[in-house]
Coordinates of C-alpha atoms and ligand atoms in Angstrom, one line a residue:
M1 CA 24.8 9.7 4.4
F2 CA 21.6 9.7 2.8
R3 CA 19.9 11.6 0.0
T4 CA 16.4 12.7 0.8
I5 CA 13.4 14.1 -1.2
D6 CA 15.0 17.4 -1.1
A7 CA 17.4 16.3 -3.6
F8 CA 15.0 15.9 -6.4
D9 CA 12.8 18.3 -8.4
V10 CA 9.8 16.0 -8.8
K11 CA 7.6 18.1 -10.7
G12 CA 6.0 15.9 -13.6
K13 CA 8.3 13.3 -12.6
R14 CA 6.9 9.7 -12.0
V15 CA 8.0 8.8 -8.3
L16 CA 7.9 5.3 -7.1
V17 CA 7.6 5.4 -3.4
R18 CA 8.3 2.3 -1.6
A19 CA 5.9 2.5 1.4
D20 CA 5.5 -0.2 4.2
L21 CA 1.5 -0.3 4.4
N22 CA 1.7 -3.8 5.6
V23 CA -1.0 -3.1 8.3
P24 CA -3.1 -5.5 10.3
S25 CA -6.7 -6.4 9.0
K26 CA -9.7 -8.2 9.8
D27 CA -12.6 -9.2 7.6
G28 CA -11.1 -7.1 4.7
K29 CA -10.9 -3.9 7.1
V30 CA -7.8 -2.2 8.3
T31 CA -7.8 -2.6 12.1
D32 CA -4.5 -0.2 12.7
S33 CA -3.9 2.5 10.0
T34 CA -0.7 3.7 11.9
R35 CA 1.8 2.7 9.0
I36 CA -0.6 4.4 6.3
D37 CA -0.9 7.5 8.6
R38 CA 2.6 7.9 9.0
S39 CA 3.5 7.0 5.3
A40 CA 1.2 10.0 4.3
A41 CA 3.7 12.9 4.8
T42 CA 5.9 11.8 2.0
L43 CA 3.1 11.0 -0.4
K44 CA 1.3 14.2 0.6
E45 CA 4.5 16.3 0.1
L46 CA 5.5 14.8 -3.2
A47 CA 1.9 15.1 -4.6
E48 CA 2.1 18.9 -3.7
R49 CA 5.3 19.4 -5.5
G50 CA 3.7 18.1 -8.6
A51 CA 5.0 14.3 -8.7
K52 CA 2.9 11.6 -10.0
V53 CA 3.3 9.5 -7.0
I54 CA 3.1 5.6 -7.5
V55 CA 3.0 3.7 -4.4
L56 CA 4.5 0.3 -4.2
T57 CA 4.0 -2.0 -0.9
H58 CA 3.6 -5.4 0.1
F59 CA 0.8 -6.8 2.4
G60 CA 1.2 -10.2 4.3
R61 CA 3.3 -13.0 3.1
P62 CA 1.4 -14.4 0.0
K63 CA 2.7 -17.5 -1.9
G64 CA 1.9 -15.9 -5.6
R65 CA -1.2 -14.0 -6.2
E66 CA -3.8 -14.8 -3.4
D67 CA -6.8 -12.7 -3.3
K68 CA -6.9 -12.5 0.6
Y69 CA -3.6 -10.6 0.2
S70 CA -4.9 -8.2 -2.4
Q71 CA -4.1 -4.6 -1.2
K72 CA -7.1 -3.2 -2.7
L73 CA -8.8 -2.8 0.9
L74 CA -5.9 -0.1 1.4
V75 CA -7.0 2.3 -1.4
E76 CA -9.7 3.9 0.9
P77 CA -7.9 4.2 4.1
L78 CA -4.8 5.5 1.8
A79 CA -7.1 8.2 0.3
K80 CA -8.3 9.4 3.8
A81 CA -4.9 9.7 4.8
V82 CA -3.4 11.7 1.8
G83 CA -6.5 13.6 1.6
K84 CA -7.0 12.9 -2.2
A85 CA -8.4 10.0 -4.7
V86 CA -6.1 7.0 -5.0
A87 CA -5.7 5.3 -8.3
W88 CA -5.7 1.5 -8.2
A89 CA -3.9 -1.0 -10.4
D90 CA -4.6 -4.6 -10.2
D91 CA -0.7 -5.5 -10.8
C92 CA 2.4 -3.8 -9.8
I93 CA 4.2 -4.1 -13.0
G94 CA 3.6 -4.4 -17.0
A95 CA 0.7 -3.4 -19.0
V96 CA -2.0 -3.0 -16.3
A97 CA 0.3 -0.6 -14.2
E98 CA 1.5 1.2 -17.4
A99 CA -2.0 1.9 -18.2
V100 CA -3.0 3.4 -14.9
I101 CA 0.1 5.3 -14.7
A102 CA -0.3 6.8 -18.3
K103 CA -3.5 8.5 -17.1
M104 CA -2.0 9.9 -14.1
K105 CA -1.9 13.7 -13.8
D106 CA 0.7 15.5 -11.9
G107 CA 0.0 15.5 -8.2
D108 CA -2.1 12.5 -8.6
V109 CA -1.5 9.3 -6.4
A110 CA -2.0 5.5 -7.3
L111 CA -1.3 2.5 -5.4
L112 CA -0.3 -0.8 -7.2
E113 CA -1.0 -4.2 -6.1
N114 CA 1.0 -6.2 -3.9
V115 CA 4.6 -6.7 -4.8
R116 CA 4.8 -10.1 -3.3
F117 CA 2.4 -11.4 -5.7
H118 CA 5.5 -11.8 -7.7
P119 CA 7.5 -14.4 -6.0
E120 CA 10.8 -12.5 -7.9
E121 CA 10.1 -9.6 -5.3
E122 CA 11.5 -11.7 -2.6
K123 CA 14.2 -13.1 -4.7
N124 CA 15.4 -9.4 -5.5
D125 CA 15.3 -10.7 -9.1
P126 CA 17.0 -8.0 -11.5
A127 CA 14.4 -8.6 -14.2
F128 CA 11.8 -7.9 -11.7
A129 CA 13.3 -4.9 -10.5
Q130 CA 13.9 -3.7 -13.8
A131 CA 10.2 -4.1 -14.8
L132 CA 9.3 -1.8 -11.8
A133 CA 12.0 0.7 -12.7
A134 CA 10.3 0.9 -15.9
L135 CA 7.4 2.6 -14.2
G136 CA 9.2 5.4 -12.6
D137 CA 11.9 8.2 -13.3
V138 CA 12.8 8.3 -9.2
Y139 CA 12.6 6.0 -6.4
V140 CA 11.8 6.9 -3.0
N141 CA 12.2 4.4 -0.2
D142 CA 10.1 5.2 2.7
A143 CA 9.8 1.7 4.1
F144 CA 12.2 1.5 7.0
S145 CA 9.9 -1.4 8.7
T146 CA 11.0 -3.5 5.4
A147 CA 14.6 -2.1 5.2
H148 CA 15.6 -5.4 6.7
R149 CA 14.4 -7.3 3.5
A150 CA 16.8 -7.5 0.5
H151 CA 13.9 -7.5 -2.0
A152 CA 13.4 -5.9 -5.3
S153 CA 11.4 -3.1 -4.3
T154 CA 13.4 -2.3 -1.0
E155 CA 17.0 -2.8 -2.3
G156 CA 17.2 -3.7 -6.1
L157 CA 15.4 -0.6 -7.3
A158 CA 17.6 1.7 -5.3
H159 CA 20.4 0.8 -7.7
L160 CA 18.5 1.2 -11.0
L161 CA 16.9 4.5 -10.5
P162 CA 18.3 7.9 -8.9
A163 CA 17.3 7.2 -5.1
A164 CA 16.3 8.9 -1.9
A165 CA 15.0 8.3 1.7
G166 CA 11.4 9.4 2.3
R167 CA 10.4 11.6 5.2
L168 CA 9.4 8.6 7.3
M169 CA 12.5 6.7 6.7
Q170 CA 14.4 9.8 7.4
A171 CA 12.7 10.2 10.8
E172 CA 13.1 6.7 11.8
L173 CA 17.1 7.0 11.0
D174 CA 17.4 10.3 12.7
A175 CA 15.8 9.0 15.8
L176 CA 17.8 5.8 15.8
A177 CA 21.0 7.9 15.2
K178 CA 20.0 10.2 18.2
A179 CA 19.3 7.1 20.4
L180 CA 22.3 5.0 19.5
G181 CA 24.5 6.7 17.0
T182 CA 25.5 10.0 19.0
P183 CA 23.4 9.9 22.0
E184 CA 23.5 12.0 24.9
K185 CA 24.7 10.1 27.9
P186 CA 23.9 8.4 30.1
V187 CA 22.1 6.1 27.8
A188 CA 19.6 3.4 29.2
A189 CA 18.1 0.5 27.3
V190 CA 14.9 -1.2 28.3
V191 CA 15.0 -4.7 26.8
G192 CA 12.2 -7.1 27.8
G193 CA 10.4 -9.8 26.2
A194 CA 9.9 -13.5 26.5
K195 CA 13.3 -15.1 25.5
V196 CA 16.8 -14.4 25.7
S197 CA 17.4 -16.5 22.8
T198 CA 15.8 -14.2 20.5
K199 CA 17.6 -11.0 21.7
L200 CA 21.2 -12.5 22.2
E201 CA 22.6 -10.1 19.4
L202 CA 20.7 -7.2 20.7
L203 CA 21.8 -7.7 24.1
G204 CA 25.4 -8.3 22.9
N205 CA 25.5 -4.9 20.9
L206 CA 23.7 -2.9 23.6
V207 CA 26.2 -3.8 26.4
G208 CA 28.8 -1.9 24.6
R209 CA 26.9 0.9 23.7
V210 CA 24.6 1.8 26.7
D211 CA 25.4 2.6 30.3
Y212 CA 22.2 1.0 31.9
L213 CA 20.7 -2.1 30.4
I214 CA 17.4 -3.0 32.0
I215 CA 16.3 -6.3 31.4
G216 CA 12.5 -7.3 32.1
G217 CA 10.3 -9.9 31.0
G218 CA 10.7 -13.7 30.4
M219 CA 14.2 -13.1 29.6
A220 CA 15.1 -11.6 32.9
N221 CA 14.2 -14.8 34.7
T222 CA 16.8 -16.7 32.8
F223 CA 19.5 -14.1 33.8
L224 CA 18.2 -14.5 37.5
F225 CA 18.4 -18.3 37.1
A226 CA 22.0 -17.7 36.1
Q227 CA 22.9 -15.9 38.8
G228 CA 21.5 -18.9 41.0
K229 CA 18.1 -17.6 42.0
N230 CA 15.0 -19.9 41.9
V231 CA 12.6 -18.8 39.4
G232 CA 9.9 -21.4 40.1
K233 CA 7.7 -22.1 37.4
S234 CA 8.5 -18.9 35.3
L235 CA 9.3 -18.9 31.7
C236 CA 13.3 -19.6 31.8
E237 CA 15.4 -20.9 29.1
K238 CA 17.9 -22.9 31.5
D239 CA 19.9 -23.8 28.6
M240 CA 21.0 -20.3 28.0
A241 CA 22.5 -19.8 31.5
D242 CA 26.1 -19.9 30.3
T243 CA 25.1 -17.3 27.5
A244 CA 23.5 -14.8 30.2
R245 CA 26.6 -15.1 32.3
A246 CA 28.5 -14.2 29.4
I247 CA 26.6 -11.2 28.7
L248 CA 26.9 -10.3 32.2
E249 CA 30.7 -10.7 32.0
K250 CA 30.7 -8.5 28.9
A251 CA 28.7 -5.9 30.3
K252 CA 30.9 -5.6 33.5
A253 CA 33.8 -5.2 31.1
A254 CA 32.4 -2.6 29.1
H255 CA 31.1 -0.8 32.4
C256 CA 27.5 -1.3 31.5
H257 CA 25.4 -1.7 34.4
I258 CA 22.6 -4.5 34.1
V259 CA 19.5 -3.8 36.0
L260 CA 17.5 -6.7 36.9
P261 CA 14.1 -7.2 38.8
V262 CA 14.6 -7.0 42.8
D263 CA 11.1 -8.2 43.2
A264 CA 8.3 -9.7 41.1
V265 CA 4.8 -10.3 41.0
V266 CA 4.1 -13.9 41.0
A267 CA 0.8 -16.0 40.3
A268 CA 0.1 -19.8 39.9
E269 CA -1.3 -19.5 36.4
F270 CA -0.6 -17.4 33.4
A271 CA -4.3 -15.7 33.1
E272 CA -6.1 -12.5 33.3
N273 CA -6.5 -11.5 37.0
A274 CA -4.9 -14.6 38.3
A275 CA -4.4 -14.4 42.2
N276 CA -1.1 -12.9 42.6
E277 CA 1.2 -11.7 45.2
V278 CA 4.5 -9.7 45.4
V279 CA 7.6 -11.5 46.6
S280 CA 11.4 -10.5 46.8
I281 CA 13.3 -11.9 44.0
D282 CA 14.9 -14.3 46.5
A283 CA 11.5 -15.7 47.5
V284 CA 10.1 -16.7 44.3
P285 CA 7.9 -19.8 45.5
A286 CA 8.5 -23.3 43.4
D287 CA 4.9 -23.5 42.2
K288 CA 4.6 -20.0 41.0
M289 CA 5.6 -18.2 38.0
I290 CA 6.9 -14.7 37.7
L291 CA 4.4 -12.3 35.6
D292 CA 5.7 -9.1 36.2
A293 CA 8.6 -6.9 37.9
G294 CA 7.5 -6.0 41.1
P295 CA 6.9 -2.3 42.5
A296 CA 10.4 -2.0 43.9
S297 CA 11.9 -3.2 41.0
A298 CA 9.9 -0.6 38.9
E299 CA 10.9 2.2 41.5
A300 CA 14.6 1.4 41.1
I301 CA 14.1 1.5 37.0
I302 CA 12.5 5.0 37.5
D303 CA 15.2 6.1 39.7
R304 CA 17.9 5.2 37.3
L305 CA 16.0 6.7 34.4
G306 CA 16.1 10.2 36.7
G307 CA 19.8 10.3 35.8
C308 CA 19.7 9.3 32.2
K309 CA 19.4 11.5 29.0
T310 CA 18.5 8.8 26.5
L311 CA 16.0 5.7 26.6
V312 CA 16.0 3.2 24.1
W313 CA 13.0 0.7 24.5
N314 CA 12.3 -2.7 23.2
G315 CA 10.0 -5.2 25.0
P316 CA 7.8 -5.1 27.8
L317 CA 8.7 -5.6 31.2
G318 CA 6.1 -8.2 32.2
A319 CA 2.9 -10.1 30.7
F320 CA 1.3 -6.6 29.9
E321 CA -1.5 -8.3 27.7
I322 CA -3.0 -9.6 30.6
N323 CA -4.2 -7.6 33.4
P324 CA -2.8 -6.8 36.0
F325 CA 0.5 -7.8 35.0
D326 CA 1.2 -4.6 32.9
A327 CA 1.9 -2.4 36.2
A328 CA 5.7 -2.4 36.1
T329 CA 5.6 -1.5 32.2
N330 CA 2.9 1.1 32.8
A331 CA 4.8 2.7 35.7
V332 CA 8.1 2.8 34.0
A333 CA 6.5 4.0 30.7
R334 CA 4.6 6.8 32.5
A335 CA 7.7 8.0 34.2
A336 CA 9.5 8.3 31.2
A337 CA 6.8 9.8 29.4
E338 CA 6.8 12.5 32.1
R339 CA 10.5 13.3 32.0
T340 CA 10.2 13.4 28.1
K341 CA 7.7 16.0 28.3
Q342 CA 10.1 18.0 30.7
G343 CA 12.4 17.8 28.1
K344 CA 14.9 16.0 30.3
L345 CA 14.9 12.5 28.6
L346 CA 14.9 11.4 24.8
T347 CA 12.8 8.4 24.4
V348 CA 13.0 6.2 21.3
A349 CA 10.7 2.7 21.4
G350 CA 10.0 0.3 18.6
G351 CA 8.8 -3.4 18.2
G352 CA 5.6 -4.7 17.7
D353 CA 4.7 -5.6 21.4
T354 CA 6.4 -2.7 22.7
V355 CA 4.3 -0.2 20.7
A356 CA 1.2 -2.2 21.8
A357 CA 2.5 -2.0 25.5
L358 CA 3.2 2.0 25.2
A359 CA -0.3 2.5 23.7
K360 CA -1.9 0.7 26.7
A361 CA 0.1 2.5 29.0
G362 CA -1.3 5.5 27.3
V363 CA 2.1 7.2 26.7
D364 CA 2.8 6.5 22.8
E365 CA 2.2 10.2 22.3
A366 CA 4.5 11.5 24.7
F367 CA 7.8 9.5 23.8
S368 CA 9.9 11.2 21.4
Y369 CA 10.0 8.7 18.8
I370 CA 7.8 5.5 18.4
S371 CA 9.2 3.4 15.4
T372 CA 7.0 1.8 13.0
A373 CA 9.3 -1.0 12.6
G374 CA 9.3 -4.5 14.4
G375 CA 11.8 -6.8 12.9
A376 CA 13.9 -3.8 11.2
F377 CA 14.1 -1.9 14.5
L378 CA 15.4 -5.0 16.3
E379 CA 18.1 -5.6 13.4
W380 CA 19.1 -2.1 13.7
L381 CA 19.6 -2.3 17.5
E382 CA 21.6 -5.4 16.9
G383 CA 23.9 -3.3 14.7
K384 CA 23.2 -5.0 11.6
T385 CA 23.2 -3.2 8.3
L386 CA 19.8 -3.0 6.8
P387 CA 20.1 -3.7 3.0
G388 CA 17.2 -1.2 2.4
V389 CA 19.2 1.4 4.0
A390 CA 22.7 0.3 2.8
A391 CA 21.4 0.6 -0.7
L392 CA 20.4 4.3 -0.1
E393 CA 23.7 5.4 1.3
I394 CA 26.0 7.9 -0.4
K395 CA 29.5 6.5 -0.2
S396 CA 31.4 9.2 1.4
G397 CA 33.2 7.5 4.4
G398 CA 32.5 7.8 7.9
G399 CA 29.9 5.9 9.6
C400 CA 26.7 6.4 11.7
G401 CA 28.2 5.3 14.7
C402 CA 25.6 3.0 15.8
G403 CA 27.7 -0.3 15.4
H404 CA 26.9 -0.7 11.7
S405 CA 29.5 -1.9 9.4
H406 CA 28.4 0.7 6.5
Ligands
3PG501 C1 6.7 -5.9 9.2 O1 5.5 -5.8 9.4 O2 7.2 -7.0 9.6 C2 7.4 -5.6 7.8 O3 6.1 -5.0 7.0 C3 8.1 -6.6 7.0 O4 7.0 -7.7 6.6 P1 7.8 -9.2 6.9 O5 8.1 -9.6 7.8 O6 6.6 -10.1 6.2 O7 8.9 -9.3 5.7
MG502 MG1 8.0 -8.9 10.1

């Protein structure tokens, strides 16, 4: 149970909003403003309701104050996103921040400098959290994508001020609850990416929760190898074969159907437009590597999805970043998007690579929900409690049903 910003009368109040404006940039310019745009709804609403909106965020991983991680470059894009001027404070605590906030009128928005310029932020230092709390009357956490960090601005603050989830946090949590908490069944999950070793906990949690676990990308090779198939020169974690077999066993016991590729697109090298051919999964040449699931595999996955009501997606099915090895990812993503448009499938996706792959397939608009989170999305799918989310929880018994302990 979460308090949302509906719970507060914010007029005339100083509202500290922890957003995640940690966006990619190049030469001092923001290259993808998705997180800024998706954070704007909460900021705009609070400003319209007469709050003094004070934005806290981090940018990169600075070691103390480092100019190249200054957030000043975010002022203009943020002003554009919220449709009004944004004041700037050169520090997120103390006299500098106080002076900027003292000048704010109801409905104004201010951005404070990188919270990670103070090493105390990442240590969740109580005195630093207190210094942040001194700047506001109310705390709103809208940073789901940083909620896996127990930092002062993401966790500590929630215990010091009246706290609520912002609209983006709310949307992320709602989407995940629909996808994994109380989903409409049957549920399918697509899990791809290079390595099984980075997704063990994810697979372990999902086999107990979904009806179909569709495995793609480099990690599928490890499963195929574990089943005795020859994967040639493919990326494969041979030392994880026992683990892969244990996951297959666990899935069987849980009546979770694991879907692995039945054919593959193979090439001699990992390169754009490398000469390639489609082979049966039982006939991968010893000197070739699997770079994508084959067309029969994509067809089989699309067939499966035809009977499903819910789909969670994390990780591409092939080396989508190089052409033409994005074909299986594109085909499955487009079929899922089509069923979503028809109202037959709820589709929730997240993770850095995943979002890039879905954008490349041109379906990011059509999915029901695309998370702004990478690491936090993964940890949620693993069934872990995210400290930033747990700190917002109103203790009232009952669980979210996602396998989380809170
Ligand atoms: C992210 O982009 O992963 C979040 O903003 C969290 O940043 P971090 O991984 O540096 O903690
Ligand atoms: Mg991260």
